[in-house]
C-alpha positions as YAML, in Angstrom:
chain: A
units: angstrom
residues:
- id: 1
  name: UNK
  ca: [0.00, 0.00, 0.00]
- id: 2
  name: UNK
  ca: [0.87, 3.63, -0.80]
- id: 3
  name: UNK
  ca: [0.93, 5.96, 2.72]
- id: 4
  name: UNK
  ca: [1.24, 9.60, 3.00]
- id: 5
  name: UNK
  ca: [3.34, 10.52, 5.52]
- id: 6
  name: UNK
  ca: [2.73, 14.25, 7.26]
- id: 7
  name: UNK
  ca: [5.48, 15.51, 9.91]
- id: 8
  name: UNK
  ca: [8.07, 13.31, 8.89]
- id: 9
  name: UNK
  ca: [10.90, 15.35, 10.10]
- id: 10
  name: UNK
  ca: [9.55, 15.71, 13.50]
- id: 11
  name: UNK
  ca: [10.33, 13.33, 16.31]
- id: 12
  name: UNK
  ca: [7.38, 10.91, 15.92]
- id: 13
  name: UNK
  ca: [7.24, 11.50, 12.28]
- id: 14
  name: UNK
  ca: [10.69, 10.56, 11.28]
- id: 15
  name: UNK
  ca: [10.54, 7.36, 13.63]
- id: 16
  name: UNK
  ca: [7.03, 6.80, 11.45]
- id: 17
  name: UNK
  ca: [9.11, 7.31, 8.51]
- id: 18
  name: UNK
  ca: [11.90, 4.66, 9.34]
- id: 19
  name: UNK
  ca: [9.80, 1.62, 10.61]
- id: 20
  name: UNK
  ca: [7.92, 2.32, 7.28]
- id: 21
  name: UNK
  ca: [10.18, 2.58, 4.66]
- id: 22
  name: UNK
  ca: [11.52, -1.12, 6.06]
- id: 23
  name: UNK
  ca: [8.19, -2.37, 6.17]
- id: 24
  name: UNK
  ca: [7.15, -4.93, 3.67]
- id: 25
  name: UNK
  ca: [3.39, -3.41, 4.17]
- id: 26
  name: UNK
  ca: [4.18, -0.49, 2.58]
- id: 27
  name: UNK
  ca: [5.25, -0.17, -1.31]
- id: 28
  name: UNK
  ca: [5.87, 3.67, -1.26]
- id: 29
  name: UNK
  ca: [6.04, 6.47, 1.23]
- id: 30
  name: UNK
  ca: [4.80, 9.91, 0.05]
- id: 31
  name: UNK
  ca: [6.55, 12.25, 2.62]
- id: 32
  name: UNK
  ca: [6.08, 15.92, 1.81]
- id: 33
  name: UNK
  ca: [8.39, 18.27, 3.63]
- id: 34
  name: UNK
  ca: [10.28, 21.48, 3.36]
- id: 35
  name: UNK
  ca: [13.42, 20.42, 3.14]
- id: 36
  name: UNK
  ca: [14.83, 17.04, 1.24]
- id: 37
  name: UNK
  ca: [14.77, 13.83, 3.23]
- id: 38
  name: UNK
  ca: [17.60, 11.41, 2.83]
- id: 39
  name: UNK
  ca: [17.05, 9.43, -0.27]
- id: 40
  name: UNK
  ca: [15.28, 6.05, -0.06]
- id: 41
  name: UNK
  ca: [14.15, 3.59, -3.29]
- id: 42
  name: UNK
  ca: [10.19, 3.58, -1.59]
- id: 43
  name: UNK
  ca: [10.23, 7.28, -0.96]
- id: 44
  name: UNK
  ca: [8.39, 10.21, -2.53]
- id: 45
  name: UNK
  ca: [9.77, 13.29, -0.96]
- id: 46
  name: UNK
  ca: [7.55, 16.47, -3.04]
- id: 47
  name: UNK
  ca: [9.04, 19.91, -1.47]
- id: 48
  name: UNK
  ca: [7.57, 22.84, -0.67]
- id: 49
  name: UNK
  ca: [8.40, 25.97, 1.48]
- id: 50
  name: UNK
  ca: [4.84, 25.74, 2.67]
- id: 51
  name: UNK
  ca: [2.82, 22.85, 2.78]
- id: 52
  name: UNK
  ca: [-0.70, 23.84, 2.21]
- id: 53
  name: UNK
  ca: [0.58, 24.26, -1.26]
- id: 54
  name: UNK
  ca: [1.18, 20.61, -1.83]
- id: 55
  name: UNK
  ca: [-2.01, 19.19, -0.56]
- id: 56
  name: UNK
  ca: [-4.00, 20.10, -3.74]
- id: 57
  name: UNK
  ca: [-1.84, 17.79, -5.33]
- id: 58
  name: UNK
  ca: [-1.90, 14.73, -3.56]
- id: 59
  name: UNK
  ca: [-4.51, 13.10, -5.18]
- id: 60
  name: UNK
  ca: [-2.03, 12.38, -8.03]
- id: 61
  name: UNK
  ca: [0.15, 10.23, -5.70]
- id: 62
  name: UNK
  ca: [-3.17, 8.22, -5.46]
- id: 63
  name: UNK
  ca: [-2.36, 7.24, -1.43]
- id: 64
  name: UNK
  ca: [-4.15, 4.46, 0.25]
- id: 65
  name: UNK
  ca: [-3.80, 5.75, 4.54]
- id: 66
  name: UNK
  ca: [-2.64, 9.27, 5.38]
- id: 67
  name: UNK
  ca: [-0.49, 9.40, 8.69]
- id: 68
  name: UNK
  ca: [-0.35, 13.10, 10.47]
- id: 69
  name: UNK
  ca: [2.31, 13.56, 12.49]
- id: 70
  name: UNK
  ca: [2.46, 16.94, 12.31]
- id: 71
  name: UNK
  ca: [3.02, 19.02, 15.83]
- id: 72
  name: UNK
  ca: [4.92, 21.90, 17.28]
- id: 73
  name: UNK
  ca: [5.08, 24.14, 19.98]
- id: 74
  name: UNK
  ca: [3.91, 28.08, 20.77]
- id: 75
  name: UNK
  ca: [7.35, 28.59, 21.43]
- id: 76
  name: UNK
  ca: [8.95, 26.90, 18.93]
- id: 77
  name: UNK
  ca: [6.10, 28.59, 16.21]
- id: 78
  name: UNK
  ca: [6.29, 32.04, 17.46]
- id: 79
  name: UNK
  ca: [2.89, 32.97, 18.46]
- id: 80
  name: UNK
  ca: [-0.53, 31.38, 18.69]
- id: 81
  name: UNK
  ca: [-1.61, 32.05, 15.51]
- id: 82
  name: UNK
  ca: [1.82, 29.91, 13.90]
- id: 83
  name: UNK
  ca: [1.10, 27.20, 16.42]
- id: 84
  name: UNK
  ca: [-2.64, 26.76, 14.78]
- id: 85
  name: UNK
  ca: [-1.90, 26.79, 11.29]
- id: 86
  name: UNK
  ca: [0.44, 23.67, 12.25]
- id: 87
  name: UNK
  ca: [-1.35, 22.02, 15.00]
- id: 88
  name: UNK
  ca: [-4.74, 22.30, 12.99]
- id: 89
  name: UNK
  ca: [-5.09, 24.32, 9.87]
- id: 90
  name: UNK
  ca: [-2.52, 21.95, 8.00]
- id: 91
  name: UNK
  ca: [-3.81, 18.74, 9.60]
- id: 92
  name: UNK
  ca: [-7.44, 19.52, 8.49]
- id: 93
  name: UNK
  ca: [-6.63, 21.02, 4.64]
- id: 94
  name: UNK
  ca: [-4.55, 17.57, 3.91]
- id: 95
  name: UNK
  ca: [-7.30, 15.53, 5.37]
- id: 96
  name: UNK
  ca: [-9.89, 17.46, 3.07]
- id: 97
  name: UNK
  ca: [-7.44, 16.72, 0.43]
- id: 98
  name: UNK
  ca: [-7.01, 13.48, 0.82]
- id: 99
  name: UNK
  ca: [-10.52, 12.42, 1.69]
- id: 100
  name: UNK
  ca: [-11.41, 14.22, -1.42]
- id: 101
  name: UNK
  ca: [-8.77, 12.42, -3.60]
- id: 102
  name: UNK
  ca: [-10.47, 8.87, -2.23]
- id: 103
  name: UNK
  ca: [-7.94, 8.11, 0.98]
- id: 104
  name: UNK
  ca: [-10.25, 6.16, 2.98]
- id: 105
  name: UNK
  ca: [-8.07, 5.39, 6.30]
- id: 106
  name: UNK
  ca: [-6.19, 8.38, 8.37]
- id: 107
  name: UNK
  ca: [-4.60, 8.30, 11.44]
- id: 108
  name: UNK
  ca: [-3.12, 11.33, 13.72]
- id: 109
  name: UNK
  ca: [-1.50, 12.41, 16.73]
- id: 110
  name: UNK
  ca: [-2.75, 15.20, 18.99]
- id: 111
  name: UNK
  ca: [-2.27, 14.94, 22.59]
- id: 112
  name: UNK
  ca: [-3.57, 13.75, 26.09]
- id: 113
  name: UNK
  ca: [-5.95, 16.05, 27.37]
- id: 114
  name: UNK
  ca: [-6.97, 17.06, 24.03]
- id: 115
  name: UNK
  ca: [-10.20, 18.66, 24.47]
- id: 116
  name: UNK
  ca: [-12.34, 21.85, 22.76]
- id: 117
  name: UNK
  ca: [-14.05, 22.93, 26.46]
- id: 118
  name: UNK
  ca: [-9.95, 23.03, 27.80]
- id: 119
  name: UNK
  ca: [-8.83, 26.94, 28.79]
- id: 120
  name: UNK
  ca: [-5.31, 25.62, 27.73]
- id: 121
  name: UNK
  ca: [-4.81, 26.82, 24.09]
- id: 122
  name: UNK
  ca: [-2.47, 23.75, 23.29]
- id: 123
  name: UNK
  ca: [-4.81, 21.19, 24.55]
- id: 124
  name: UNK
  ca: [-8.12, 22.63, 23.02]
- id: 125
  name: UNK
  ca: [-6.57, 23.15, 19.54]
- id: 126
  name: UNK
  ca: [-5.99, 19.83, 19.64]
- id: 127
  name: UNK
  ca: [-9.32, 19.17, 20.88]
- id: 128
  name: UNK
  ca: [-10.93, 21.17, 17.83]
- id: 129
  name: UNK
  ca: [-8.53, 19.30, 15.17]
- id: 130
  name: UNK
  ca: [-9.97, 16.10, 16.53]
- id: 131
  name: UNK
  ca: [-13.53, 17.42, 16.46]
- id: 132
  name: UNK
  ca: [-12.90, 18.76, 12.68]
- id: 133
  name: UNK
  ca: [-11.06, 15.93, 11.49]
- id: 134
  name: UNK
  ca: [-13.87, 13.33, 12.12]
- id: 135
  name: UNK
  ca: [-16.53, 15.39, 10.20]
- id: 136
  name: UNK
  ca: [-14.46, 14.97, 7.70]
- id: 137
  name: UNK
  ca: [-15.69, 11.32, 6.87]
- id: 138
  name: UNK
  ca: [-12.43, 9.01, 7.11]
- id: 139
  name: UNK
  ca: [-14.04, 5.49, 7.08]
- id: 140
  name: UNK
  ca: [-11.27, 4.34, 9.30]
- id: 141
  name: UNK
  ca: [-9.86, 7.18, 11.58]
- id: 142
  name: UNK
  ca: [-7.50, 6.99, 14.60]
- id: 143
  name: UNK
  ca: [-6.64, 9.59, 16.73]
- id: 144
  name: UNK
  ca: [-3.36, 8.74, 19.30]
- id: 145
  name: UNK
  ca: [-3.15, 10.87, 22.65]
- id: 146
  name: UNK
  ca: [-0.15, 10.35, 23.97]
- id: 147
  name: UNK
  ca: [1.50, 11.87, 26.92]
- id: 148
  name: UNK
  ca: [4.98, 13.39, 27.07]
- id: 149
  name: UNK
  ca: [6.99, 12.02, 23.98]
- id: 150
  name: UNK
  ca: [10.00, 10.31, 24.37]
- id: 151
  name: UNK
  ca: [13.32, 9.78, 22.11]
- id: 152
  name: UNK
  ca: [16.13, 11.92, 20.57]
- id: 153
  name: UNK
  ca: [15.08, 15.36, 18.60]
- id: 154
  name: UNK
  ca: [17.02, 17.30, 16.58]
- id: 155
  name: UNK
  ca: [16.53, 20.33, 18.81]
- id: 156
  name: UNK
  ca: [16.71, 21.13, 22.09]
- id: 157
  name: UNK
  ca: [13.55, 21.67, 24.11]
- id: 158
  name: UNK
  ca: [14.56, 22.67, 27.58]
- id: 159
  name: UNK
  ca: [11.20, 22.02, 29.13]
- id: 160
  name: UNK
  ca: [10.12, 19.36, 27.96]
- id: 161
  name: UNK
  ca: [13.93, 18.06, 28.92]
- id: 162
  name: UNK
  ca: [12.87, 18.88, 32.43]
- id: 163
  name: UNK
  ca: [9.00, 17.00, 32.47]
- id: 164
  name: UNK
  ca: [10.28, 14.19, 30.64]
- id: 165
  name: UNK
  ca: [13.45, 13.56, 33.31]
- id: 166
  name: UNK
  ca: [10.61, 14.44, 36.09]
- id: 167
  name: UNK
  ca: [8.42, 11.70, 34.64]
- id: 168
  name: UNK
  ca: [10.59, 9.29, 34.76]
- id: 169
  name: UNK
  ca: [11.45, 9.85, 38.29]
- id: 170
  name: UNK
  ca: [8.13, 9.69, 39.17]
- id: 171
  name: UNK
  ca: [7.18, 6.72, 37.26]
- id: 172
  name: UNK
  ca: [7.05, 4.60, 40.11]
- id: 173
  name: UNK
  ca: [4.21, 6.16, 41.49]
- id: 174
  name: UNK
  ca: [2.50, 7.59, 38.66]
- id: 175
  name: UNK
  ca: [-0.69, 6.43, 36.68]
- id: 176
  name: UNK
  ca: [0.38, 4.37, 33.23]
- id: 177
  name: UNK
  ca: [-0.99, 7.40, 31.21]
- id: 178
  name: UNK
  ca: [1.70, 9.98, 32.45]
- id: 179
  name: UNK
  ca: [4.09, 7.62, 32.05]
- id: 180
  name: UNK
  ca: [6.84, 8.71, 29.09]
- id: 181
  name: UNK
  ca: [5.31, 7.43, 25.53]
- id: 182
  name: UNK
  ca: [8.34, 6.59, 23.33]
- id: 183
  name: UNK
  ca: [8.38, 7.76, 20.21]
- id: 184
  name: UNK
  ca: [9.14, 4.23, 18.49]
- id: 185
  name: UNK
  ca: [5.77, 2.63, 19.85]
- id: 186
  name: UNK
  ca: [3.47, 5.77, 18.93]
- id: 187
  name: UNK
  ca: [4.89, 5.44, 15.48]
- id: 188
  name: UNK
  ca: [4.18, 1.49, 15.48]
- id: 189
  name: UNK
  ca: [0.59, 2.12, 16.45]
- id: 190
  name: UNK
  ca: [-0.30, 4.95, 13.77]
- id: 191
  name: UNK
  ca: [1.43, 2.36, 11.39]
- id: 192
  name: UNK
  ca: [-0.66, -0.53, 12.55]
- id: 193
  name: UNK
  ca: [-3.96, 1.37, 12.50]
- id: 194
  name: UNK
  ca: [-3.39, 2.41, 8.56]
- id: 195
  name: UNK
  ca: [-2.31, -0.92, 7.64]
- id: 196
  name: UNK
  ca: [-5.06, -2.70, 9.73]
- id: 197
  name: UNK
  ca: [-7.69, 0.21, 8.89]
- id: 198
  name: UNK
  ca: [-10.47, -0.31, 11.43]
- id: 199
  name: UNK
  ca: [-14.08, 1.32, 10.46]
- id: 200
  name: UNK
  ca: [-15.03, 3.74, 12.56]
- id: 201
  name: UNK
  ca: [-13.20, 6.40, 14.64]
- id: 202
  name: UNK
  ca: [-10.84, 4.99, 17.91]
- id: 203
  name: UNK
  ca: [-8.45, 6.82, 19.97]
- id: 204
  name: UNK
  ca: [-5.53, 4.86, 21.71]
- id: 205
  name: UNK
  ca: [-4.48, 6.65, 24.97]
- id: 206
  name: UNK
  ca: [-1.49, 6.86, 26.44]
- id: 207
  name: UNK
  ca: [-1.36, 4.28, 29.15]
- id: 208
  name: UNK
  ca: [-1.51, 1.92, 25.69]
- id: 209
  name: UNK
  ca: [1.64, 3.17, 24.18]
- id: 210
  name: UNK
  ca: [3.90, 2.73, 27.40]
...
């Protein structure tokens, strides 16, 4: 099968990007991205200095599952307004896309606590993506919450340095779903849901990707 990768330079993207380009499940891997990836025989890398430019395209690449991996931070973005257009204004224009091009199956990550009544901007813009994405009309859709991420980034995030080390102290005593979610088994479940494709719309929580 054919899978369009979203966010694959990002932490859980790129580990998404790795177990599938060595999976036998998938035959190509459409990964579109700002910058070139490192060259693989199964993958389609389009550029494009901004990505909402490339979704009106996809349809040509004639993908089977969509995986969005996409995800940043205010900080990181710059203000509120650079942290929607990531967090939910791309997510939602390459799921239109998509869904309109015939992609039946799409899986994404937002976060735990994700929720449109939340006074935390971060956690209801990922609340309102979730709500937006399934009227969209995916006939298989899976949305992963996980909790802090886990695993090596290319940048250095000072506080989330600091929770993650704190959360592994405190694992001990902790429930499962605060417990660090490495990056590795978040991008084996939003690999397993587009190759298995279950109808319907399922979340898998945090305390399920320990």
């Amino acid at each position: 099968m054919k899978l369009l990768l979203l966010g694959a330079t990002g932490l859980v993207g790129s580990r998404t990007l790795k177990l599938a380009l060595s999976s036998s499940a998938f035959s190509e891997v459409i990964a579109p991205t700002r910058k070139p990836l490192a060259p693989s025989n199964k993958l389609v890398n389009p550029l494009g200095s901004r990505l909402e430019e490339l979704a009106p395209v996809l349809g040509s690449y004639k993908p089977h599952a969509v995986i969005c991996a996409l995800g940043t931070t205010q900080a990181k973005a710059g203000s509120k307004e650079a942290f929607h257009h990531v967090d939910y204004e791309l997510p939602i224009a390459f799921g239109k896309a998509a869904h309109a091009a015939g992609v039946e199956t799409f899986a994404i990550v937002t976060a735990i606590g994700a929720s449109t009544e939340s006074s935390f901007f971060y956690a209801r813009t990922k609340g309102e993506v979730e709500r937006d994405v399934r009227e969209i009309g995916f006939r298989s859709l899976t949305i992963c919450r996980p909790s802090l991420i886990g695993g090596e980034r290319g940048e250095v995030r000072r506080a989330e340095g600091a929770a993650l080390a704190l959360a592994r102290l405190l694992a001990p005593i902790l429930p499962k779903k605060f417990h660090v979610n490495p990056a590795d088994v978040i991008a084996a479940a939003l690999l397993d849901a587009a190759i298995v494709a279950k109808p319907g719309c399922r979340w898998i929580y945090a305390e399920e990707m320990n």
